Amino acid sequence: MPPSKAAKNLSSLLRSAIKTNASKPDDATLKHFVGSLDTSSSSSSPTTSTPHIRSTKSRSKASVSKAFSDLAIDSFKIYAPLYPGRRMGMGYLSKDISSILCGASTLDAGSSDSIEENDEYVGSVLDMPWFSTLSHSNISLRRKEVSRDRKQKWIFKSTQTHRFDRLVKMCGQKLGTDATIQVFGKLGRETGVKEFNALIGLCIAKARETRYEDVWLQEISKVYKLLMLMRERGFKLEEESYGPFLMLLIDMEMVEEFQFFCGAIRDGNSNSLSRFAYYEMLLWIRVNNEVKIQEVCDFIATNDEGDESNFKEHYLLALCESGRKKEVLLLLGIVDITKFSSLDNLTNIFGSLGRLSLESCAEKCIRALKGSDTGAENISNFIYSYATSVPNLAVDDVISKFKHLHMKLEVVPSSAAYEKLIGHCCNSLKAHVALDIVDQMFEAGLTLSIETFHSILCACEESCDYNLVHRIYSMICHNNLKPNNETFRAMINLRVKMKDFEGAYNMIKDLENMNLMPTAGMYNAIMAGYFREKNMHAGLRVLKQMEDADVKPDSQTFTYLIGNCVHEEDIVKYYEELKRSGVQITKHIFMALINAYAACGQFEKAKKVVLDKGVPVKSLSEIKSVLASALASHGQISEALDVCEEIKEAEFNLEPKAIICLMDHLQTEGQLSRLIQLLEELKDSDLWIDGCCKAILYCVQFKHLSSAVDLLKQLVDKFCDDEVATEVIFDEVFSKIAESERADMQFGLNLLQAIKEQLDVRPSRKSLDFLLGACASAKDLQSSNLIWKEMYQALLASGAHASATKMLNKMPKDDPHVQGFIKACKATYIEPASSTGKKKKKKKNNNNKKEMAGE
């Protein structure tokens, strides 16, 4: 881009920004940035759609100019209609650009120009009812007007926020951000902060996903435009709006862009200046600018004024979160942590001290905070944050560290910190440890919320510690806690999981003592348990018990009833009863109908379920995925694959569980390409591992060596830091070879060799045992000798000399090849160690002689 053109585009952007802040036309940040530009650089050719280069050092000036060019164009399109009485035409801008570059400090009030080039866009924007020119003097008045207007328009409740975010995201993806704003304007919806934030988040997500620089620049242009629109509308730019944008620029190492946008956002936002310091430090750390980092540390060390404490707090937080141990130690010896204003920041700092294992520093900070007005409860939370952040600590060790620090620093553990510690135990599925902490809390006279017990009950179910329900119920009763319906439902569910149906019914009887009424969810848990046990009669009896207790069945009840029908007439009966009851027909009902009809062999009726007018459109692909699974599970593979093609043609994704089901049933020869294709469609990380293992075992079964090695390589890359998981995978592969009716030893040996050479992995002793077993089954002596050699070498290499000796005693002594191999292994793994030991012993003897000689 020629230098003059770059300057014009940039000036257009700056002119729009200055217009936005009409009360400050001499904005220092913008003028400084203009002055710092080198407009005399040589011209460069126009950029094309090339992969985005995510580094400041590799970005050309033409690329930066293009970024500002795009921003300028978009800003003009938005801001020109906002000022119809002012001269915002292209001619006006082109004449005024030189005044900026030549040092003019004010906007020229020259002749007017037309805006015909953007008439169509202007007209569409002017139709929006909520666009208006807004000066800084009447922002407060405008906010009050907005508040009054909102009361007369449709407004979402707090419970609908997530749903509305999804709506905005969907509209933004389909229509674009500009059109989305227009749509909500036409609906009469007052576009507020959360709407803008949803659109900003959408643009940032697109920018992070793209590999192309022009797309990336377009998205940051939209973000900047939305932020300026928010300010124009009278909204204060809070961190939830600008924070993700600045983090995007930091992650992409866009130093110049960060400085420009940060200056534009910071203007008029003086209350958040210290927070911008946090992002600034993150930027210098990201780009490894040690000079700037040191300058900031020197600033902290030499400025003792109280007004600078907020800056020090956020600089230190950024250093802590980035793991800069040296600087953290330096600054903690300088700053006064008791002056920090944010408890959240302090919590994060203590968490970082834990990750850095700086216990002495954490103790020093705690002692300092004890002498301030921070409060014992907050200090206890800081200790929890530190203890749970120390790397590689087991749950028991975390609890020990938590107690030790409280005792050493003479801090009384708070209820809130204890409940967080219980949550930590539950997340690690240590339900019994969590209950031990509950006992300690009750002994100390501390209170505990019933919601904490809900977390423990969930952990019990996930860890299969169902019998802990007895202990939990006893705690609740003895400590006079007030359980709610959800507490009882979860406890009944655990009783059922341990097949204690009598105990489950007894808990329903106990509801009366707690002044609670039974719910459908409680009976559903019992019904589901009977159906899992294939006790259909007892499961149906639960429905009669619900009627006797005057508890109406819900959609989950009918889902269980329909899904466990074994006759078509029962399916029809319960479905008609469902419709008569007025219970909402959910997607799970349709799924149950599909599975029930498929189980009865009525595949055509199962297909017709997805054609029902009541099927929710948003759940159609999910319901079709269930249809594909049901058809595949009952041998209708070709029809199941047809359903998959329908889903893909509609531009939807097949559900991961359906993909796994299809892979389970595509185990006949000639299906490798289909299995690989299904594996590529799996997005769920855990299920992808499961699917990959299924594809590998298929390759082993049908002797596809190259594909097996390629898939194994993908799994090894996935488990690069988990040797145990990698070992288990290889053990499973070689066990498959051993289990085959007619083991192909040559394939097994080829696979072993490929794993060693291409993957640089040596299979475990267990894997070799499987191969040796296959050799015995095939009566293949030659292959047995090869595996024996491999095992002997593996034992020596791992230092298991005793096991190697035992194996050596079992090897045939009359085979010259075996004897040569044994000799080579000893020379490689045993003799060097022996010679090293002799050298050490000789050196030690020489040292003793020198000491005796008085040297």
PDB file of C-alpha atoms in Angstrom, residues 493-695:
ATOM      1  CA  ASN A 493     -31.336 -42.522  43.788  1.00  0.00           C
ATOM      2  CA  LEU A 494     -28.238 -43.763  45.655  1.00  0.00           C
ATOM      3  CA  ARG A 495     -30.352 -46.301  47.553  1.00  0.00           C
ATOM      4  CA  VAL A 496     -31.696 -47.592  44.259  1.00  0.00           C
ATOM      5  CA  LYS A 497     -28.199 -47.719  42.717  1.00  0.00           C
ATOM      6  CA  MET A 498     -27.153 -50.087  45.530  1.00  0.00           C
ATOM      7  CA  LYS A 499     -30.380 -52.083  44.893  1.00  0.00           C
ATOM      8  CA  ASP A 500     -31.813 -51.164  48.283  1.00  0.00           C
ATOM      9  CA  PHE A 501     -35.368 -50.600  47.057  1.00  0.00           C
ATOM     10  CA  GLU A 502     -36.834 -51.128  50.515  1.00  0.00           C
ATOM     11  CA  GLY A 503     -34.590 -48.384  51.889  1.00  0.00           C
ATOM     12  CA  ALA A 504     -35.659 -46.113  49.038  1.00  0.00           C
ATOM     13  CA  TYR A 505     -39.337 -46.601  49.883  1.00  0.00           C
ATOM     14  CA  ASN A 506     -38.585 -46.008  53.566  1.00  0.00           C
ATOM     15  CA  MET A 507     -37.080 -42.640  52.689  1.00  0.00           C
ATOM     16  CA  ILE A 508     -40.287 -41.686  50.919  1.00  0.00           C
ATOM     17  CA  LYS A 509     -42.158 -42.586  54.130  1.00  0.00           C
ATOM     18  CA  ASP A 510     -39.760 -40.352  56.114  1.00  0.00           C
ATOM     19  CA  LEU A 511     -40.762 -37.336  54.018  1.00  0.00           C
ATOM     20  CA  GLU A 512     -43.773 -36.748  56.248  1.00  0.00           C
ATOM     21  CA  ASN A 513     -41.500 -36.267  59.283  1.00  0.00           C
ATOM     22  CA  MET A 514     -39.658 -33.552  57.345  1.00  0.00           C
ATOM     23  CA  ASN A 515     -42.886 -31.817  56.247  1.00  0.00           C
ATOM     24  CA  LEU A 516     -42.127 -32.643  52.616  1.00  0.00           C
ATOM     25  CA  MET A 517     -44.261 -34.206  49.884  1.00  0.00           C
ATOM     26  CA  PRO A 518     -43.065 -36.918  47.488  1.00  0.00           C
ATOM     27  CA  THR A 519     -42.319 -35.864  43.928  1.00  0.00           C
ATOM     28  CA  ALA A 520     -42.343 -37.578  40.557  1.00  0.00           C
ATOM     29  CA  GLY A 521     -38.538 -37.391  40.499  1.00  0.00           C
ATOM     30  CA  MET A 522     -38.313 -39.597  43.600  1.00  0.00           C
ATOM     31  CA  TYR A 523     -40.572 -42.255  42.117  1.00  0.00           C
ATOM     32  CA  ASN A 524     -38.812 -41.969  38.762  1.00  0.00           C
ATOM     33  CA  ALA A 525     -35.512 -42.917  40.430  1.00  0.00           C
ATOM     34  CA  ILE A 526     -37.109 -46.094  41.798  1.00  0.00           C
ATOM     35  CA  MET A 527     -38.814 -46.892  38.484  1.00  0.00           C
ATOM     36  CA  ALA A 528     -35.551 -46.469  36.556  1.00  0.00           C
ATOM     37  CA  GLY A 529     -33.813 -48.833  38.996  1.00  0.00           C
ATOM     38  CA  TYR A 530     -36.382 -51.589  38.469  1.00  0.00           C
ATOM     39  CA  PHE A 531     -36.180 -51.202  34.681  1.00  0.00           C
ATOM     40  CA  ARG A 532     -32.369 -51.460  34.832  1.00  0.00           C
ATOM     41  CA  GLU A 533     -32.860 -54.751  36.669  1.00  0.00           C
ATOM     42  CA  LYS A 534     -35.289 -55.863  33.933  1.00  0.00           C
ATOM     43  CA  ASN A 535     -37.986 -56.159  36.597  1.00  0.00           C
ATOM     44  CA  MET A 536     -40.766 -54.826  34.395  1.00  0.00           C
ATOM     45  CA  HIS A 537     -43.576 -55.779  36.767  1.00  0.00           C
ATOM     46  CA  ALA A 538     -42.057 -53.868  39.706  1.00  0.00           C
ATOM     47  CA  GLY A 539     -41.301 -50.914  37.453  1.00  0.00           C
ATOM     48  CA  LEU A 540     -44.917 -50.664  36.346  1.00  0.00           C
ATOM     49  CA  ARG A 541     -46.048 -51.061  39.949  1.00  0.00           C
ATOM     50  CA  VAL A 542     -44.293 -47.756  40.753  1.00  0.00           C
ATOM     51  CA  LEU A 543     -46.787 -46.006  38.469  1.00  0.00           C
ATOM     52  CA  LYS A 544     -49.668 -47.377  40.571  1.00  0.00           C
ATOM     53  CA  GLN A 545     -47.922 -46.216  43.746  1.00  0.00           C
ATOM     54  CA  MET A 546     -47.616 -42.725  42.290  1.00  0.00           C
ATOM     55  CA  GLU A 547     -51.347 -42.661  41.660  1.00  0.00           C
ATOM     56  CA  ASP A 548     -52.065 -43.794  45.224  1.00  0.00           C
ATOM     57  CA  ALA A 549     -49.813 -41.010  46.568  1.00  0.00           C
ATOM     58  CA  ASP A 550     -51.544 -38.457  44.299  1.00  0.00           C
ATOM     59  CA  VAL A 551     -48.264 -37.725  42.502  1.00  0.00           C
ATOM     60  CA  LYS A 552     -48.728 -36.965  38.818  1.00  0.00           C
ATOM     61  CA  PRO A 553     -46.243 -38.505  36.376  1.00  0.00           C
ATOM     62  CA  ASP A 554     -44.008 -36.111  34.457  1.00  0.00           C
ATOM     63  CA  SER A 555     -42.293 -36.386  31.075  1.00  0.00           C
ATOM     64  CA  GLN A 556     -39.419 -38.381  32.599  1.00  0.00           C
ATOM     65  CA  THR A 557     -41.913 -40.952  33.919  1.00  0.00           C
ATOM     66  CA  PHE A 558     -43.382 -41.471  30.452  1.00  0.00           C
ATOM     67  CA  THR A 559     -39.890 -41.572  28.958  1.00  0.00           C
ATOM     68  CA  TYR A 560     -39.072 -44.576  31.178  1.00  0.00           C
ATOM     69  CA  LEU A 561     -42.440 -46.241  30.519  1.00  0.00           C
ATOM     70  CA  ILE A 562     -42.303 -45.869  26.730  1.00  0.00           C
ATOM     71  CA  GLY A 563     -38.596 -46.666  26.456  1.00  0.00           C
ATOM     72  CA  ASN A 564     -39.064 -49.986  28.250  1.00  0.00           C
ATOM     73  CA  CYS A 565     -42.121 -51.219  26.339  1.00  0.00           C
ATOM     74  CA  VAL A 566     -41.744 -54.645  24.757  1.00  0.00           C
ATOM     75  CA  HIS A 567     -45.012 -54.574  22.789  1.00  0.00           C
ATOM     76  CA  GLU A 568     -46.217 -52.074  20.233  1.00  0.00           C
ATOM     77  CA  GLU A 569     -49.646 -51.743  21.863  1.00  0.00           C
ATOM     78  CA  ASP A 570     -48.001 -50.660  25.131  1.00  0.00           C
ATOM     79  CA  ILE A 571     -46.106 -47.929  23.286  1.00  0.00           C
ATOM     80  CA  VAL A 572     -49.347 -46.586  21.837  1.00  0.00           C
ATOM     81  CA  LYS A 573     -51.120 -46.843  25.200  1.00  0.00           C
ATOM     82  CA  TYR A 574     -48.559 -44.820  27.148  1.00  0.00           C
ATOM     83  CA  TYR A 575     -48.133 -42.272  24.380  1.00  0.00           C
ATOM     84  CA  GLU A 576     -51.896 -41.637  24.276  1.00  0.00           C
ATOM     85  CA  GLU A 577     -51.946 -41.401  28.075  1.00  0.00           C
ATOM     86  CA  LEU A 578     -49.145 -38.890  27.884  1.00  0.00           C
ATOM     87  CA  LYS A 579     -51.076 -36.676  25.487  1.00  0.00           C
ATOM     88  CA  ARG A 580     -54.212 -36.863  27.626  1.00  0.00           C
ATOM     89  CA  SER A 581     -52.318 -35.910  30.778  1.00  0.00           C
ATOM     90  CA  GLY A 582     -51.187 -32.617  29.261  1.00  0.00           C
ATOM     91  CA  VAL A 583     -47.529 -33.300  30.117  1.00  0.00           C
ATOM     92  CA  GLN A 584     -45.130 -31.564  27.748  1.00  0.00           C
ATOM     93  CA  ILE A 585     -43.755 -33.845  25.046  1.00  0.00           C
ATOM     94  CA  THR A 586     -39.981 -33.367  25.226  1.00  0.00           C
ATOM     95  CA  LYS A 587     -37.233 -34.535  22.901  1.00  0.00           C
ATOM     96  CA  HIS A 588     -36.591 -37.440  25.282  1.00  0.00           C
ATOM     97  CA  ILE A 589     -40.126 -38.706  24.646  1.00  0.00           C
ATOM     98  CA  PHE A 590     -39.439 -38.840  20.898  1.00  0.00           C
ATOM     99  CA  MET A 591     -36.133 -40.593  21.552  1.00  0.00           C
ATOM    100  CA  ALA A 592     -37.900 -43.153  23.745  1.00  0.00           C
ATOM    101  CA  LEU A 593     -40.475 -43.753  20.995  1.00  0.00           C
ATOM    102  CA  ILE A 594     -37.703 -44.385  18.446  1.00  0.00           C
ATOM    103  CA  ASN A 595     -35.878 -46.847  20.693  1.00  0.00           C
ATOM    104  CA  ALA A 596     -39.100 -48.616  21.669  1.00  0.00           C
ATOM    105  CA  TYR A 597     -40.314 -49.063  18.087  1.00  0.00           C
ATOM    106  CA  ALA A 598     -36.849 -50.240  16.995  1.00  0.00           C
ATOM    107  CA  ALA A 599     -36.741 -52.761  19.850  1.00  0.00           C
ATOM    108  CA  CYS A 600     -40.118 -54.103  18.663  1.00  0.00           C
ATOM    109  CA  GLY A 601     -38.823 -54.409  15.101  1.00  0.00           C
ATOM    110  CA  GLN A 602     -41.095 -51.613  13.845  1.00  0.00           C
ATOM    111  CA  PHE A 603     -38.343 -49.732  12.006  1.00  0.00           C
ATOM    112  CA  GLU A 604     -40.652 -47.831   9.654  1.00  0.00           C
ATOM    113  CA  LYS A 605     -42.629 -46.469  12.601  1.00  0.00           C
ATOM    114  CA  ALA A 606     -39.361 -45.513  14.278  1.00  0.00           C
ATOM    115  CA  LYS A 607     -38.463 -43.496  11.167  1.00  0.00           C
ATOM    116  CA  LYS A 608     -41.847 -41.784  11.171  1.00  0.00           C
ATOM    117  CA  VAL A 609     -41.248 -40.393  14.676  1.00  0.00           C
ATOM    118  CA  VAL A 610     -38.842 -37.772  13.292  1.00  0.00           C
ATOM    119  CA  LEU A 611     -41.596 -36.588  10.925  1.00  0.00           C
ATOM    120  CA  ASP A 612     -43.946 -35.729  13.799  1.00  0.00           C
ATOM    121  CA  LYS A 613     -44.979 -32.061  13.774  1.00  0.00           C
ATOM    122  CA  GLY A 614     -44.275 -31.804  17.484  1.00  0.00           C
ATOM    123  CA  VAL A 615     -40.563 -32.579  17.130  1.00  0.00           C
ATOM    124  CA  PRO A 616     -38.600 -29.475  18.248  1.00  0.00           C
ATOM    125  CA  VAL A 617     -36.674 -28.100  15.287  1.00  0.00           C
ATOM    126  CA  LYS A 618     -33.623 -27.315  17.436  1.00  0.00           C
ATOM    127  CA  SER A 619     -33.494 -30.967  18.569  1.00  0.00           C
ATOM    128  CA  LEU A 620     -34.142 -32.586  15.192  1.00  0.00           C
ATOM    129  CA  SER A 621     -30.510 -33.551  14.486  1.00  0.00           C
ATOM    130  CA  GLU A 622     -30.150 -34.963  17.996  1.00  0.00           C
ATOM    131  CA  ILE A 623     -33.323 -37.041  17.596  1.00  0.00           C
ATOM    132  CA  LYS A 624     -32.200 -38.234  14.147  1.00  0.00           C
ATOM    133  CA  SER A 625     -28.882 -39.271  15.695  1.00  0.00           C
ATOM    134  CA  VAL A 626     -30.821 -41.455  18.133  1.00  0.00           C
ATOM    135  CA  LEU A 627     -32.665 -42.960  15.151  1.00  0.00           C
ATOM    136  CA  ALA A 628     -29.349 -43.777  13.477  1.00  0.00           C
ATOM    137  CA  SER A 629     -28.100 -45.440  16.681  1.00  0.00           C
ATOM    138  CA  ALA A 630     -31.310 -47.437  17.121  1.00  0.00           C
ATOM    139  CA  LEU A 631     -31.248 -48.700  13.532  1.00  0.00           C
ATOM    140  CA  ALA A 632     -27.564 -49.643  13.772  1.00  0.00           C
ATOM    141  CA  SER A 633     -28.083 -51.424  17.093  1.00  0.00           C
ATOM    142  CA  HIS A 634     -30.741 -53.641  15.523  1.00  0.00           C
ATOM    143  CA  GLY A 635     -28.796 -54.570  12.399  1.00  0.00           C
ATOM    144  CA  GLN A 636     -30.184 -51.921  10.023  1.00  0.00           C
ATOM    145  CA  ILE A 637     -26.713 -50.575   9.139  1.00  0.00           C
ATOM    146  CA  SER A 638     -27.450 -49.281   5.634  1.00  0.00           C
ATOM    147  CA  GLU A 639     -30.562 -47.425   6.796  1.00  0.00           C
ATOM    148  CA  ALA A 640     -28.651 -45.994   9.733  1.00  0.00           C
ATOM    149  CA  LEU A 641     -25.996 -44.664   7.364  1.00  0.00           C
ATOM    150  CA  ASP A 642     -28.730 -43.107   5.203  1.00  0.00           C
ATOM    151  CA  VAL A 643     -29.978 -41.192   8.251  1.00  0.00           C
ATOM    152  CA  CYS A 644     -26.414 -39.992   8.878  1.00  0.00           C
ATOM    153  CA  GLU A 645     -26.218 -38.662   5.346  1.00  0.00           C
ATOM    154  CA  GLU A 646     -29.506 -36.790   5.841  1.00  0.00           C
ATOM    155  CA  ILE A 647     -28.091 -35.130   8.946  1.00  0.00           C
ATOM    156  CA  LYS A 648     -24.929 -34.046   7.112  1.00  0.00           C
ATOM    157  CA  GLU A 649     -26.884 -32.798   4.082  1.00  0.00           C
ATOM    158  CA  ALA A 650     -28.872 -30.573   6.453  1.00  0.00           C
ATOM    159  CA  GLU A 651     -25.496 -29.168   7.631  1.00  0.00           C
ATOM    160  CA  PHE A 652     -25.822 -30.593  11.134  1.00  0.00           C
ATOM    161  CA  ASN A 653     -23.412 -32.777  13.080  1.00  0.00           C
ATOM    162  CA  LEU A 654     -24.057 -36.353  14.085  1.00  0.00           C
ATOM    163  CA  GLU A 655     -24.096 -36.765  17.865  1.00  0.00           C
ATOM    164  CA  PRO A 656     -20.851 -38.270  19.251  1.00  0.00           C
ATOM    165  CA  LYS A 657     -22.652 -41.146  20.985  1.00  0.00           C
ATOM    166  CA  ALA A 658     -24.338 -42.054  17.701  1.00  0.00           C
ATOM    167  CA  ILE A 659     -20.953 -42.128  15.967  1.00  0.00           C
ATOM    168  CA  ILE A 660     -19.590 -44.498  18.613  1.00  0.00           C
ATOM    169  CA  CYS A 661     -22.656 -46.726  18.231  1.00  0.00           C
ATOM    170  CA  LEU A 662     -22.154 -46.887  14.463  1.00  0.00           C
ATOM    171  CA  MET A 663     -18.473 -47.732  14.888  1.00  0.00           C
ATOM    172  CA  ASP A 664     -19.442 -50.556  17.230  1.00  0.00           C
ATOM    173  CA  HIS A 665     -21.628 -52.107  14.554  1.00  0.00           C
ATOM    174  CA  LEU A 666     -19.372 -51.476  11.554  1.00  0.00           C
ATOM    175  CA  GLN A 667     -17.095 -54.380  12.409  1.00  0.00           C
ATOM    176  CA  THR A 668     -17.268 -56.287   9.131  1.00  0.00           C
ATOM    177  CA  GLU A 669     -14.501 -56.356   6.561  1.00  0.00           C
ATOM    178  CA  GLY A 670     -14.363 -53.474   4.095  1.00  0.00           C
ATOM    179  CA  GLN A 671     -15.531 -50.748   6.490  1.00  0.00           C
ATOM    180  CA  LEU A 672     -12.162 -49.100   7.260  1.00  0.00           C
ATOM    181  CA  SER A 673     -12.739 -45.942   5.206  1.00  0.00           C
ATOM    182  CA  ARG A 674     -16.178 -45.487   6.792  1.00  0.00           C
ATOM    183  CA  LEU A 675     -14.714 -45.903  10.288  1.00  0.00           C
ATOM    184  CA  ILE A 676     -11.984 -43.334   9.581  1.00  0.00           C
ATOM    185  CA  GLN A 677     -14.586 -40.917   8.252  1.00  0.00           C
ATOM    186  CA  LEU A 678     -16.734 -41.334  11.376  1.00  0.00           C
ATOM    187  CA  LEU A 679     -13.672 -40.846  13.574  1.00  0.00           C
ATOM    188  CA  GLU A 680     -12.917 -37.534  11.850  1.00  0.00           C
ATOM    189  CA  GLU A 681     -16.442 -36.366  12.660  1.00  0.00           C
ATOM    190  CA  LEU A 682     -15.982 -36.991  16.405  1.00  0.00           C
ATOM    191  CA  LYS A 683     -15.502 -33.683  18.213  1.00  0.00           C
ATOM    192  CA  ASP A 684     -15.778 -34.906  21.810  1.00  0.00           C
ATOM    193  CA  SER A 685     -12.238 -35.496  23.083  1.00  0.00           C
ATOM    194  CA  ASP A 686     -13.001 -38.439  25.401  1.00  0.00           C
ATOM    195  CA  LEU A 687     -15.244 -40.190  22.903  1.00  0.00           C
ATOM    196  CA  TRP A 688     -12.665 -39.594  20.160  1.00  0.00           C
ATOM    197  CA  ILE A 689     -10.200 -41.671  22.160  1.00  0.00           C
ATOM    198  CA  ASP A 690     -12.804 -44.423  22.477  1.00  0.00           C
ATOM    199  CA  GLY A 691     -13.557 -44.271  18.746  1.00  0.00           C
ATOM    200  CA  CYS A 692      -9.871 -44.289  17.821  1.00  0.00           C
ATOM    201  CA  CYS A 693      -9.305 -47.419  19.910  1.00  0.00           C
ATOM    202  CA  LYS A 694     -12.214 -49.114  18.139  1.00  0.00           C
ATOM    203  CA  ALA A 695     -10.736 -48.202  14.740  1.00  0.00           C
TER     204      ALA A 695
END
